PDB file of C-alpha atoms in Angstrom:
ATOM      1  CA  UNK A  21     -37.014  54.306 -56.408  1.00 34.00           C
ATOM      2  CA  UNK A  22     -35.864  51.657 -58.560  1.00 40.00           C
ATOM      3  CA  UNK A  23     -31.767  51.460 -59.570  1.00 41.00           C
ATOM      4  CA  UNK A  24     -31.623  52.135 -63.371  1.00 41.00           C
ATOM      5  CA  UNK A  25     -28.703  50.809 -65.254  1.00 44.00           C
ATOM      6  CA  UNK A  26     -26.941  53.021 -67.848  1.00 36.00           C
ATOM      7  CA  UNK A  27     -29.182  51.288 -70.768  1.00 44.00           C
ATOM      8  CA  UNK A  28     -32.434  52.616 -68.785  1.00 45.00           C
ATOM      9  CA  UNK A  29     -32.742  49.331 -67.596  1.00 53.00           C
ATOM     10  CA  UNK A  30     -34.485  48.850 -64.238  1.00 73.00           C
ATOM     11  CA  UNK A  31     -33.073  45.132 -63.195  1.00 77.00           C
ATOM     12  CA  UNK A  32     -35.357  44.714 -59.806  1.00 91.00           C
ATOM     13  CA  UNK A  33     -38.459  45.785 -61.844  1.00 94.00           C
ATOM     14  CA  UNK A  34     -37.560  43.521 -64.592  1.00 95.00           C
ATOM     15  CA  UNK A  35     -37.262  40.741 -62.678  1.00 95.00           C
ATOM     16  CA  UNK A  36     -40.483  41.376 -61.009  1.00 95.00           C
ATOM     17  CA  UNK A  37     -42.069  40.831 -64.115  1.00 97.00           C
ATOM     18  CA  UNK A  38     -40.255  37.892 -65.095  1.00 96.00           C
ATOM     19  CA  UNK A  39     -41.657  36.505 -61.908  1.00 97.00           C
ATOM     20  CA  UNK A  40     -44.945  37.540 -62.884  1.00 97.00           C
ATOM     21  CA  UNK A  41     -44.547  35.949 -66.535  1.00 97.00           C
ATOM     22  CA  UNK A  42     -43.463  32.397 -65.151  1.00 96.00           C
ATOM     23  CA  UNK A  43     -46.563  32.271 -62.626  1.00 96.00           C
ATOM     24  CA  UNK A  44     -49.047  33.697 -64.259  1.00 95.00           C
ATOM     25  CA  UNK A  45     -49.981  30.833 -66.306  1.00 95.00           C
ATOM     26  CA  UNK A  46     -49.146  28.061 -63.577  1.00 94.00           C
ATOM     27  CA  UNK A  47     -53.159  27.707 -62.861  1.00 91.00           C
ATOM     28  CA  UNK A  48     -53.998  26.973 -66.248  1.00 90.00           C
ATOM     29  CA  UNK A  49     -50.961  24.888 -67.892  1.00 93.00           C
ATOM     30  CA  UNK A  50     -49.190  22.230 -67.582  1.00 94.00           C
ATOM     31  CA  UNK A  51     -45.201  23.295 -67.904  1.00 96.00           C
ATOM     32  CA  UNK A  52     -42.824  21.260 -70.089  1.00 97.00           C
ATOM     33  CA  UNK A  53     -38.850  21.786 -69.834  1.00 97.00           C
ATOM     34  CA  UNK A  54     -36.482  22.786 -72.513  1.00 97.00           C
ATOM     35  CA  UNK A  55     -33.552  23.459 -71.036  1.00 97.00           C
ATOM     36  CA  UNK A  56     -33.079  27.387 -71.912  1.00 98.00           C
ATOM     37  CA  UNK A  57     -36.986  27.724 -72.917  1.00 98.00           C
ATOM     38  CA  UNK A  58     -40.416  26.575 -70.722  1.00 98.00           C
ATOM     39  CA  UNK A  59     -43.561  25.562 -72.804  1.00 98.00           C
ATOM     40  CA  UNK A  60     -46.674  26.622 -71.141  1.00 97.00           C
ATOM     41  CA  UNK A  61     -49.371  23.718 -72.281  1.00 95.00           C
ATOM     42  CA  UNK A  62     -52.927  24.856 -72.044  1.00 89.00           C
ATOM     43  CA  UNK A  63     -54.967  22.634 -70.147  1.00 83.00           C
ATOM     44  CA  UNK A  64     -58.929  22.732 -70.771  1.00 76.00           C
ATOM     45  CA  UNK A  65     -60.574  25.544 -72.494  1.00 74.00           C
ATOM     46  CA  UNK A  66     -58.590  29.503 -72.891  1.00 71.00           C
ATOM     47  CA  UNK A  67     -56.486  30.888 -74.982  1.00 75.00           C
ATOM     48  CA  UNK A  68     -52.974  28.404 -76.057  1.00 83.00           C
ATOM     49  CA  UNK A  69     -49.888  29.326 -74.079  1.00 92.00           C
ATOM     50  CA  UNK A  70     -46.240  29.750 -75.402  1.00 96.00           C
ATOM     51  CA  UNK A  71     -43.054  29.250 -74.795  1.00 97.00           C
ATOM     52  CA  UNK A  72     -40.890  31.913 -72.869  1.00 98.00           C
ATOM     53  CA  UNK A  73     -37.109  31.663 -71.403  1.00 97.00           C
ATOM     54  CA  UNK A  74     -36.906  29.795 -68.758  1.00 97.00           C
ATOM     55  CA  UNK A  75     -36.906  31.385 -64.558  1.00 94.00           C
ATOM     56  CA  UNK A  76     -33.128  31.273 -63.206  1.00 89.00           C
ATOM     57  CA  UNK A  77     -31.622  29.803 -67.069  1.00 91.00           C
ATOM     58  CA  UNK A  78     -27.826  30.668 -66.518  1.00 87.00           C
ATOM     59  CA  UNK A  79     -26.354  29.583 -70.151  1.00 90.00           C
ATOM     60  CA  UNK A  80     -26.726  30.149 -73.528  1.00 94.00           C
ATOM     61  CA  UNK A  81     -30.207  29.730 -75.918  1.00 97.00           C
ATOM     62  CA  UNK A  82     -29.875  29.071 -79.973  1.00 97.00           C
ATOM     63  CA  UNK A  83     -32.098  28.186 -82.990  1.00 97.00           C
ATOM     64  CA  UNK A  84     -31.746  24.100 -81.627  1.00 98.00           C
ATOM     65  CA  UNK A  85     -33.339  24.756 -78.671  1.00 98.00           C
ATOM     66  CA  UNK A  86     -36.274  26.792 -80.228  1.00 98.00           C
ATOM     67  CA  UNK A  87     -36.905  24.463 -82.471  1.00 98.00           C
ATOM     68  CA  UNK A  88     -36.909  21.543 -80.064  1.00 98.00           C
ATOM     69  CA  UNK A  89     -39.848  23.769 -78.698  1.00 98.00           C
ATOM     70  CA  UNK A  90     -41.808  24.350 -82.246  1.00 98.00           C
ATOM     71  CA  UNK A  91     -41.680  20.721 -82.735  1.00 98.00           C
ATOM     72  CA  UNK A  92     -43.549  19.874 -79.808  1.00 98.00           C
ATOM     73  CA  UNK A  93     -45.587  22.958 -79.951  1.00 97.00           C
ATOM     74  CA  UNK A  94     -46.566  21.301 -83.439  1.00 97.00           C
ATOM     75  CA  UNK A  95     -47.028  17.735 -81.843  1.00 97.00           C
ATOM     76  CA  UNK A  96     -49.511  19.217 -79.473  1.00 95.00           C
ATOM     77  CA  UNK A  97     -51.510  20.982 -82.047  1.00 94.00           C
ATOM     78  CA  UNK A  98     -51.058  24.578 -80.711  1.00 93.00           C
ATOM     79  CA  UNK A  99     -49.868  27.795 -82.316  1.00 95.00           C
ATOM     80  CA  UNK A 100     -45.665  28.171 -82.357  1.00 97.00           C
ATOM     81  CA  UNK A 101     -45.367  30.948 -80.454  1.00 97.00           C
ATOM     82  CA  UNK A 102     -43.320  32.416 -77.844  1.00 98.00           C
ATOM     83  CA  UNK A 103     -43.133  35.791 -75.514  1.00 98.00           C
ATOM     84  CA  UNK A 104     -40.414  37.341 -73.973  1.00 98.00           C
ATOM     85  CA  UNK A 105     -39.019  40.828 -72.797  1.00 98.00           C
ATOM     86  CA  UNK A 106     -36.319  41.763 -75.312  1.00 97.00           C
ATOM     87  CA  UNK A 107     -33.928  43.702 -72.569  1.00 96.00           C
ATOM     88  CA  UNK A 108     -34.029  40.526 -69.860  1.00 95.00           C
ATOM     89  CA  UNK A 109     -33.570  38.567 -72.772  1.00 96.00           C
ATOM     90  CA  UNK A 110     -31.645  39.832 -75.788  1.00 96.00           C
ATOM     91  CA  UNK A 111     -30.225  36.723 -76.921  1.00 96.00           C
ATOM     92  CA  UNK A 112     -33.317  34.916 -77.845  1.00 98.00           C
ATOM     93  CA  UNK A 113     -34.403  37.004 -80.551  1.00 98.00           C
ATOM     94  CA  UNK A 114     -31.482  36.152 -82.669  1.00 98.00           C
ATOM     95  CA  UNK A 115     -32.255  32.414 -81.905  1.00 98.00           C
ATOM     96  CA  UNK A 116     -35.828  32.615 -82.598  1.00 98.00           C
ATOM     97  CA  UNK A 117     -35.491  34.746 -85.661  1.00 98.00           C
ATOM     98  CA  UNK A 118     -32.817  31.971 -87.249  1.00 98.00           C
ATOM     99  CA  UNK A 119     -35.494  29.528 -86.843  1.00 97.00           C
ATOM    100  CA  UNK A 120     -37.882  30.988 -89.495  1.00 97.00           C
ATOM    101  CA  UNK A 121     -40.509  32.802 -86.911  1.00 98.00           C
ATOM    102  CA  UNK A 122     -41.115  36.462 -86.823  1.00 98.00           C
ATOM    103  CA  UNK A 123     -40.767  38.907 -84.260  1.00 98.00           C
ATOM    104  CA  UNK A 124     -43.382  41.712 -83.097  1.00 97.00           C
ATOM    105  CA  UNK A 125     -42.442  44.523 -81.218  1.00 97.00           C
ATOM    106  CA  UNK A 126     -44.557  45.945 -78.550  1.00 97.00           C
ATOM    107  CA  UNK A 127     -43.768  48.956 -76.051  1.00 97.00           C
ATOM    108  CA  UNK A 128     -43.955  47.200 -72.200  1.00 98.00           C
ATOM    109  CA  UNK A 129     -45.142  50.124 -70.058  1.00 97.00           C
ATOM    110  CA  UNK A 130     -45.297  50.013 -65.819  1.00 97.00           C
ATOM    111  CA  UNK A 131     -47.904  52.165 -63.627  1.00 94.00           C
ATOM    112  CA  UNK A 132     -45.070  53.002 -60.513  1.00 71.00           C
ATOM    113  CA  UNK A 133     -46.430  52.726 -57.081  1.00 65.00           C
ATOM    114  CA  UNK A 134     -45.789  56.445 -56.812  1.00 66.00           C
ATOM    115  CA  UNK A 135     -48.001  57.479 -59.970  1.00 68.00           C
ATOM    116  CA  UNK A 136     -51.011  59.457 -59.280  1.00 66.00           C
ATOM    117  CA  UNK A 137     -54.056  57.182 -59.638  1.00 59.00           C
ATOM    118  CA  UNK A 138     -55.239  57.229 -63.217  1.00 52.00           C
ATOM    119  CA  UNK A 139     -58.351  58.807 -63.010  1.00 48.00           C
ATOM    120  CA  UNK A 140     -61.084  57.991 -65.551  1.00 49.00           C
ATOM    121  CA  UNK A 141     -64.407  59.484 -65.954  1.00 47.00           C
ATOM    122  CA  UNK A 142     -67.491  56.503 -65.114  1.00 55.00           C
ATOM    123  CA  UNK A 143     -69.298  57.146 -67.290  1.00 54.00           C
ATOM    124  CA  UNK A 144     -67.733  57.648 -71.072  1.00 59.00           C
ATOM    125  CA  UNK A 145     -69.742  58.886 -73.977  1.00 59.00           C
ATOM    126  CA  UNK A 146     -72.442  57.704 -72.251  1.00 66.00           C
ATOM    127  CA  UNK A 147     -71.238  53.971 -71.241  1.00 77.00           C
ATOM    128  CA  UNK A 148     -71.206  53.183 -67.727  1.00 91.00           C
ATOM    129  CA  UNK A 149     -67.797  51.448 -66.879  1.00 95.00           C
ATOM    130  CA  UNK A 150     -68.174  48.532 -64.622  1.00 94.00           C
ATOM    131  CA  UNK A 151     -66.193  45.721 -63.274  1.00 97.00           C
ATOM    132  CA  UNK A 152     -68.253  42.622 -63.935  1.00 97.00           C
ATOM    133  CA  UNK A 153     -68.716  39.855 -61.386  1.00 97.00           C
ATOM    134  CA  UNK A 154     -69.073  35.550 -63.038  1.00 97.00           C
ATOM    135  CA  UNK A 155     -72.882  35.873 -63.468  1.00 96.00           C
ATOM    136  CA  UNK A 156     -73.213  39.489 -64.863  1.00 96.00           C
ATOM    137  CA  UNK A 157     -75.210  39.111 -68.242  1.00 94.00           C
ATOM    138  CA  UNK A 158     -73.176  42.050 -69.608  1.00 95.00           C
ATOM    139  CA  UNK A 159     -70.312  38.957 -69.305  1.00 95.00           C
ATOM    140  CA  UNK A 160     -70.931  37.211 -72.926  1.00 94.00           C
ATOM    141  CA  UNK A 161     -70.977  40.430 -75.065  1.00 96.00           C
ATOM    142  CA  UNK A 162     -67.788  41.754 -73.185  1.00 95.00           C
ATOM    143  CA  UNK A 163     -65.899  39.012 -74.162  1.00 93.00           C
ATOM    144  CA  UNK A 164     -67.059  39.010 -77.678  1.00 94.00           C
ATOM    145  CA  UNK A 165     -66.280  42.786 -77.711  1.00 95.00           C
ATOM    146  CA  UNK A 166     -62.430  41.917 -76.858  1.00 93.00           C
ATOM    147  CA  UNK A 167     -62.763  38.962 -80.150  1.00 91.00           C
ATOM    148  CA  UNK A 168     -63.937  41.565 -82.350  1.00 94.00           C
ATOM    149  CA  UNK A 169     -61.679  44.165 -81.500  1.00 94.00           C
ATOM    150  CA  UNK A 170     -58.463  42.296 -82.611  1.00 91.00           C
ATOM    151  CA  UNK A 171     -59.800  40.753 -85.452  1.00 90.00           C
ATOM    152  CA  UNK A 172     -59.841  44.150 -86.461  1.00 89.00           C
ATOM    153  CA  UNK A 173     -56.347  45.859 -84.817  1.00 85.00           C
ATOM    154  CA  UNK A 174     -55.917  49.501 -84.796  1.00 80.00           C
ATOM    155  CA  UNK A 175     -57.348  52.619 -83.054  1.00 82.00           C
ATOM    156  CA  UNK A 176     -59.473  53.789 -86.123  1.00 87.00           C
ATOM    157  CA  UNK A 177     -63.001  53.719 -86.339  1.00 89.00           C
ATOM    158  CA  UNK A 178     -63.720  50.563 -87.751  1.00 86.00           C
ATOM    159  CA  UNK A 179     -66.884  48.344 -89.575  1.00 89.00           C
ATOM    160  CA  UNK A 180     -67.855  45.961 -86.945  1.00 91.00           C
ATOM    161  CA  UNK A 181     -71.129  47.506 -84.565  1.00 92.00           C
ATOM    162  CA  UNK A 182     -73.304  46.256 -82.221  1.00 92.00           C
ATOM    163  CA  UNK A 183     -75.338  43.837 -84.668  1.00 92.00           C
ATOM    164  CA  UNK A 184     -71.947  42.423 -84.502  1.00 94.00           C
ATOM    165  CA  UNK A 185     -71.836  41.661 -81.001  1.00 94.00           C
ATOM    166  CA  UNK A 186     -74.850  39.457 -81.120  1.00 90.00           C
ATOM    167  CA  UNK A 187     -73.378  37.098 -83.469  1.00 90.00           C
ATOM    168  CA  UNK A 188     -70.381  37.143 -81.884  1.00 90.00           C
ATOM    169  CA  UNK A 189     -72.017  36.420 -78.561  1.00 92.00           C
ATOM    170  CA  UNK A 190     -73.730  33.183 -79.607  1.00 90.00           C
ATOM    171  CA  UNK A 191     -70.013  31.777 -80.409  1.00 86.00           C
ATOM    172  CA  UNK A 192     -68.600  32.742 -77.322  1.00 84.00           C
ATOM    173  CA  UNK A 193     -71.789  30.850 -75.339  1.00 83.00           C
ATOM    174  CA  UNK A 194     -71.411  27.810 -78.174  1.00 83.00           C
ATOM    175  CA  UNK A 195     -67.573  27.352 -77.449  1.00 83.00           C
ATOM    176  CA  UNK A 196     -67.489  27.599 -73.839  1.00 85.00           C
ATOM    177  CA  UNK A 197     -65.193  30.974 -74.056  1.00 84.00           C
ATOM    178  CA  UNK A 198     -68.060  32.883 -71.953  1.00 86.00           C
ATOM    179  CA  UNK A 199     -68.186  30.005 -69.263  1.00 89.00           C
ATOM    180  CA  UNK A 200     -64.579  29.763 -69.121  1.00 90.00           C
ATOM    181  CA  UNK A 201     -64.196  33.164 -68.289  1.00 92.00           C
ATOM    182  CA  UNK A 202     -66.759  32.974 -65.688  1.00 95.00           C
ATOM    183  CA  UNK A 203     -64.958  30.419 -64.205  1.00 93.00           C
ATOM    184  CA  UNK A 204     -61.523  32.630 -63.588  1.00 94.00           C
ATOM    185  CA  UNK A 205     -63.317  34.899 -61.903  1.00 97.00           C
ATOM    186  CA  UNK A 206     -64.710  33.362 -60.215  1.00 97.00           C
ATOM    187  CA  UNK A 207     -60.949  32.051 -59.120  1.00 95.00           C
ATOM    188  CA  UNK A 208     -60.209  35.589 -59.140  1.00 95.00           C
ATOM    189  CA  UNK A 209     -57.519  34.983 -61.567  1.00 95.00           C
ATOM    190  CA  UNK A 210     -59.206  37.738 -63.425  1.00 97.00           C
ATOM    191  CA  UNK A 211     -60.733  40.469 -63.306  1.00 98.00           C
ATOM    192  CA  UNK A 212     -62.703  42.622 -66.014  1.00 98.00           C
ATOM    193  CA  UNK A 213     -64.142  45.598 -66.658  1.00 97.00           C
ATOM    194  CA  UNK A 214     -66.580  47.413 -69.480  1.00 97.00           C
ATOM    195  CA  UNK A 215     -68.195  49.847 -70.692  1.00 96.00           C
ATOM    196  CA  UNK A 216     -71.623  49.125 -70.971  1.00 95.00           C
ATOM    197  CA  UNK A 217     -74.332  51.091 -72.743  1.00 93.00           C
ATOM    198  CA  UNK A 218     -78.344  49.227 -73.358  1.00 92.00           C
ATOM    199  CA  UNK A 219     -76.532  45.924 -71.869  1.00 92.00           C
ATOM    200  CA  UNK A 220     -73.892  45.402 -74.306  1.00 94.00           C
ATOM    201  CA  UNK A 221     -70.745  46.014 -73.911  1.00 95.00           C
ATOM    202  CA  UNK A 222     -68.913  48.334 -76.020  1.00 96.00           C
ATOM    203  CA  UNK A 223     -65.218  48.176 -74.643  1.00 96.00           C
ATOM    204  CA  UNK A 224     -63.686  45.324 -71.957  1.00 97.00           C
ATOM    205  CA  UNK A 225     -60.472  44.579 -70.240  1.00 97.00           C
ATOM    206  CA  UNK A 226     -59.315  41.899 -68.065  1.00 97.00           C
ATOM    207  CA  UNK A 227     -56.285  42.459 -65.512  1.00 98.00           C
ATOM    208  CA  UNK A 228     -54.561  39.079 -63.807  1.00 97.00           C
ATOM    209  CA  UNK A 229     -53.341  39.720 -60.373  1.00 97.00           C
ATOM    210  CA  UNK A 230     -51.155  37.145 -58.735  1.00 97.00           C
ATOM    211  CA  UNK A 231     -49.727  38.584 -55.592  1.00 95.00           C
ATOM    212  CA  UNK A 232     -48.734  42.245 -55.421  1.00 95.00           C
ATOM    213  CA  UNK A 233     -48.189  42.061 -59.683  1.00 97.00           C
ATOM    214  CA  UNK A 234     -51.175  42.678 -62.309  1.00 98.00           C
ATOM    215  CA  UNK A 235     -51.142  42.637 -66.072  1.00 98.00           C
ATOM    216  CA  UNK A 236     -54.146  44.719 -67.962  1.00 98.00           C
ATOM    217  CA  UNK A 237     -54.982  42.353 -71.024  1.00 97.00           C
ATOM    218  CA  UNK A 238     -56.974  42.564 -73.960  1.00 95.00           C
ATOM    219  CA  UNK A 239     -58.660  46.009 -73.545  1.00 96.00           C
ATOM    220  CA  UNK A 240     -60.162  46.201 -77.152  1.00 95.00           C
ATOM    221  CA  UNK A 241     -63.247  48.533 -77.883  1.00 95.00           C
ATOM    222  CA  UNK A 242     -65.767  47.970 -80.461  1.00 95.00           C
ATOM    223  CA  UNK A 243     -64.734  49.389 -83.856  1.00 95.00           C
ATOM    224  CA  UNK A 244     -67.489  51.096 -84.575  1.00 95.00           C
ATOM    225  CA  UNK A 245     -67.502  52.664 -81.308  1.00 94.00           C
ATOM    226  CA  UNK A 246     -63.918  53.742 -81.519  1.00 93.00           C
ATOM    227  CA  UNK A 247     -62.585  57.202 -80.372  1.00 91.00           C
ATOM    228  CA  UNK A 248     -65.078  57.728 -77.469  1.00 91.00           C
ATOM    229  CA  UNK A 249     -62.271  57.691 -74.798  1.00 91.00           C
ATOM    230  CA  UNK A 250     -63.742  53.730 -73.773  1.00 94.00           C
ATOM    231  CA  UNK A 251     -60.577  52.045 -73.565  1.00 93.00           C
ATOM    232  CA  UNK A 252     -59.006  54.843 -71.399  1.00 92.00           C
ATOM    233  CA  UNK A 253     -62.454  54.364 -68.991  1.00 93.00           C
ATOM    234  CA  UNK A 254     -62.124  50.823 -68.907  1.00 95.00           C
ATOM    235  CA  UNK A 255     -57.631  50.823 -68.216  1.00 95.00           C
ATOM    236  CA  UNK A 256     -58.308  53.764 -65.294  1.00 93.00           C
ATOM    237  CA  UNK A 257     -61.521  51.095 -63.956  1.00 95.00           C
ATOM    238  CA  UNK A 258     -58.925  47.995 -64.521  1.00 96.00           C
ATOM    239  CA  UNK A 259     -55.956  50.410 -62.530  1.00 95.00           C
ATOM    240  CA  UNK A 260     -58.191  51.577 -59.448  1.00 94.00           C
ATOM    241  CA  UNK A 261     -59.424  48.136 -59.008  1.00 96.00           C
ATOM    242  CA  UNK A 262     -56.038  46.923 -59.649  1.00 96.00           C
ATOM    243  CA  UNK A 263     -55.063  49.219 -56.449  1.00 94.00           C
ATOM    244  CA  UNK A 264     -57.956  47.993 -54.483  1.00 94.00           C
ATOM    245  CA  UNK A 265     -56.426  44.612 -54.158  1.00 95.00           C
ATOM    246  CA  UNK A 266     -53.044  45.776 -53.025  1.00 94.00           C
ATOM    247  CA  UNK A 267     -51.385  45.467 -56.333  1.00 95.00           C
ATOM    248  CA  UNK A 268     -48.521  47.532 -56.585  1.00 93.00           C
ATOM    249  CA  UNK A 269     -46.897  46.907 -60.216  1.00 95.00           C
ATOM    250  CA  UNK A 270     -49.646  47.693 -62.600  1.00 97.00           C
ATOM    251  CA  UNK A 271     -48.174  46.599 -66.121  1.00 98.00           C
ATOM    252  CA  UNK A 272     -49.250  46.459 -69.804  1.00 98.00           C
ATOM    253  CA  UNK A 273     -47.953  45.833 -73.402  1.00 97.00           C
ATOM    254  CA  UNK A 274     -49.007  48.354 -75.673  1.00 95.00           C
ATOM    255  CA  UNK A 275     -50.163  47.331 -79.483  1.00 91.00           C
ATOM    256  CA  UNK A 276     -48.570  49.894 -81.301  1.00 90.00           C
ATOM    257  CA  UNK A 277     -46.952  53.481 -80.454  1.00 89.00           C
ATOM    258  CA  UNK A 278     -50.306  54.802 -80.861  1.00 87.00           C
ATOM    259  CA  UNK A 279     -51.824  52.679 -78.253  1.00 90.00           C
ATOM    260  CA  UNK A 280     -48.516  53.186 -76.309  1.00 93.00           C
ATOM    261  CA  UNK A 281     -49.474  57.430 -76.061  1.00 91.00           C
ATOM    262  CA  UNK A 282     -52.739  56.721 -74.705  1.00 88.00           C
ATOM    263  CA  UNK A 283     -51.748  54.699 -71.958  1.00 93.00           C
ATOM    264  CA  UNK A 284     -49.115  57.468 -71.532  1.00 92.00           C
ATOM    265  CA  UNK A 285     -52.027  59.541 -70.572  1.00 88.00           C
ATOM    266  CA  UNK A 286     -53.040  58.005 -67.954  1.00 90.00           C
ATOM    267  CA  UNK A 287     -49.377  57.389 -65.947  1.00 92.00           C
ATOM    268  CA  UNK A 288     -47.857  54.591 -67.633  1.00 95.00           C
ATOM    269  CA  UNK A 289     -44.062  54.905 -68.894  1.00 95.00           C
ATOM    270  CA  UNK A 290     -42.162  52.267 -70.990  1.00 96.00           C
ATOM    271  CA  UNK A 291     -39.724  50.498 -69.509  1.00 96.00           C
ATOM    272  CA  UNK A 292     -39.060  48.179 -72.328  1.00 97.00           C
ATOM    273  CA  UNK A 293     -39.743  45.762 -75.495  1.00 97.00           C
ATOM    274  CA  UNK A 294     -42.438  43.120 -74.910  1.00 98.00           C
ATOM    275  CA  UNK A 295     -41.405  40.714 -78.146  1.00 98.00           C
ATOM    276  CA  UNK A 296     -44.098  37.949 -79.205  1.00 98.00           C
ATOM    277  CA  UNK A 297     -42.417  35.433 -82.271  1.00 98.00           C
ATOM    278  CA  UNK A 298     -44.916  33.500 -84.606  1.00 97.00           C
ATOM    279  CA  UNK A 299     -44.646  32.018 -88.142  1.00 97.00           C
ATOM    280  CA  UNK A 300     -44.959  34.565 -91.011  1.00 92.00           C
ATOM    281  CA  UNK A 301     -48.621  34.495 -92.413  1.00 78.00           C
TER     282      UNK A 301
END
């Protein structure tokens, strides 16, 4: 069992993930040095990196060094953004927040080892849950599933439907987003999973393994197809699969609270705050 601290703080498990966080995008970046910070520089096609504190940083961080960061981020062209995990930490936030960006909140919740396996129906309101290889054609629409389910955030039923999905498809094959995809899994960088129902998909998540660590990313469902118990299918697929490959820290950051209680549902407990800074809209 893991050593918890008198905060609720479990320091082995943290740093697990703090492992996890400064490898995980390795394959796909090119890493630039900022003393206290790391920027993560996308390289090729994907989604842009951040910047995050840097492994093993002994000393101090302040509103200099994060904006030595936002300057190049800005010089590069991509979004000013960092991630971190607010109890590892806690001094950044007070940094980042003097330089002008704001800070989201987001509950950071761990499957244990111990935890029964999260057990999810396969088939849910009539979608068969799947884990799709690089060439299945259910690949496009999944992806443009997880596009249009955080343009529109929330667990409510929402407008866009499967005429949606088409549309959204044919910009996901036009960009390369679909191809690029393919391509990790190929890697097996990632893995992903949805709920499929007349060949679209109607829900899909991705996990990342690297080594005995996994994150589940991006499970977003269709809003019109909201409230069918999909994203729950496709987390327990994403989990058992997860398990499959020897992974034994299954982790996640929740959206919301609401979010947060379904995932409770199937075994996951919070552990901590996953913070993500950007500029104010």
């Amino acid at each position: 069992m893991s050593r918890v601290t008198s905060d609720g703080r479990e320091p082995a498990l943290l740093d697990r993930l703090e492992q996890y966080y400064d490898a995980v995008p390795r394959p796909s970046a090119r890493v630039e040095e900022f003393g206290p910070l790391t920027l993560f520089v996308k390289e090729g096609r994907g989604w842009p990196f951040y910047g995050r504190p840097a492994r093993g940083w002994q000393g101090g961080v302040d509103a200099a060094d994060v904006a030595r960061v936002r300057t190049r981020q800005r010089e590069l062209g991509v979004p000013e953004s960092f991630e971190w995990v607010a109890e590892t930490t806690p001094a950044l936030r007070a940094a980042v927040e003097e330089s002008g960006l704001v800070v989201h909140e987001h509950p950071l919740m761990v499957l244990f080892p111990d935890a029964p396996a999260a057990a999810g129906p396969e088939v849910a309101a009539g979608s068969p849950v799947r884990i799709l290889g690089p060439d299945d054609p259910t690949l496009p629409s999944a992806s443009a599933v997880q596009h249009l389910a955080f343009a529109e955030p929330g667990t409510g039923v929402g407008s866009a439907d499967v005429a949606d999905v088409a549309e959204a498809v044919r910009a996901r094959l036009a960009d390369g987003s679909a191809e690029y995809l393919a391509a990790r899994i190929r890697k097996g960088l990632t893995v992903m999973a949805a709920a499929v129902q007349d060949g679209t998909a109607l829900c899909a998540g991705q996990h990342q393994p690297v080594g005995a660590v996994s994150e589940i990313v991006g499970v977003g469902t269709l809003p019109a197809a909201r409230r069918r118990g999909l994203g729950r299918a496709v987390t327990a697929a994403l989990v058992a699969d997860a398990r499959s490959r020897g992974v034994r820290t299954v982790f996640l950051s929740a959206g919301d609270v609401d979010v947060a209680r379904m995932y409770g549902g199937l075994g996951f407990r919070r552990i901590g705050t996953a913070l993500i800074a950007e500029p104010a809209e």
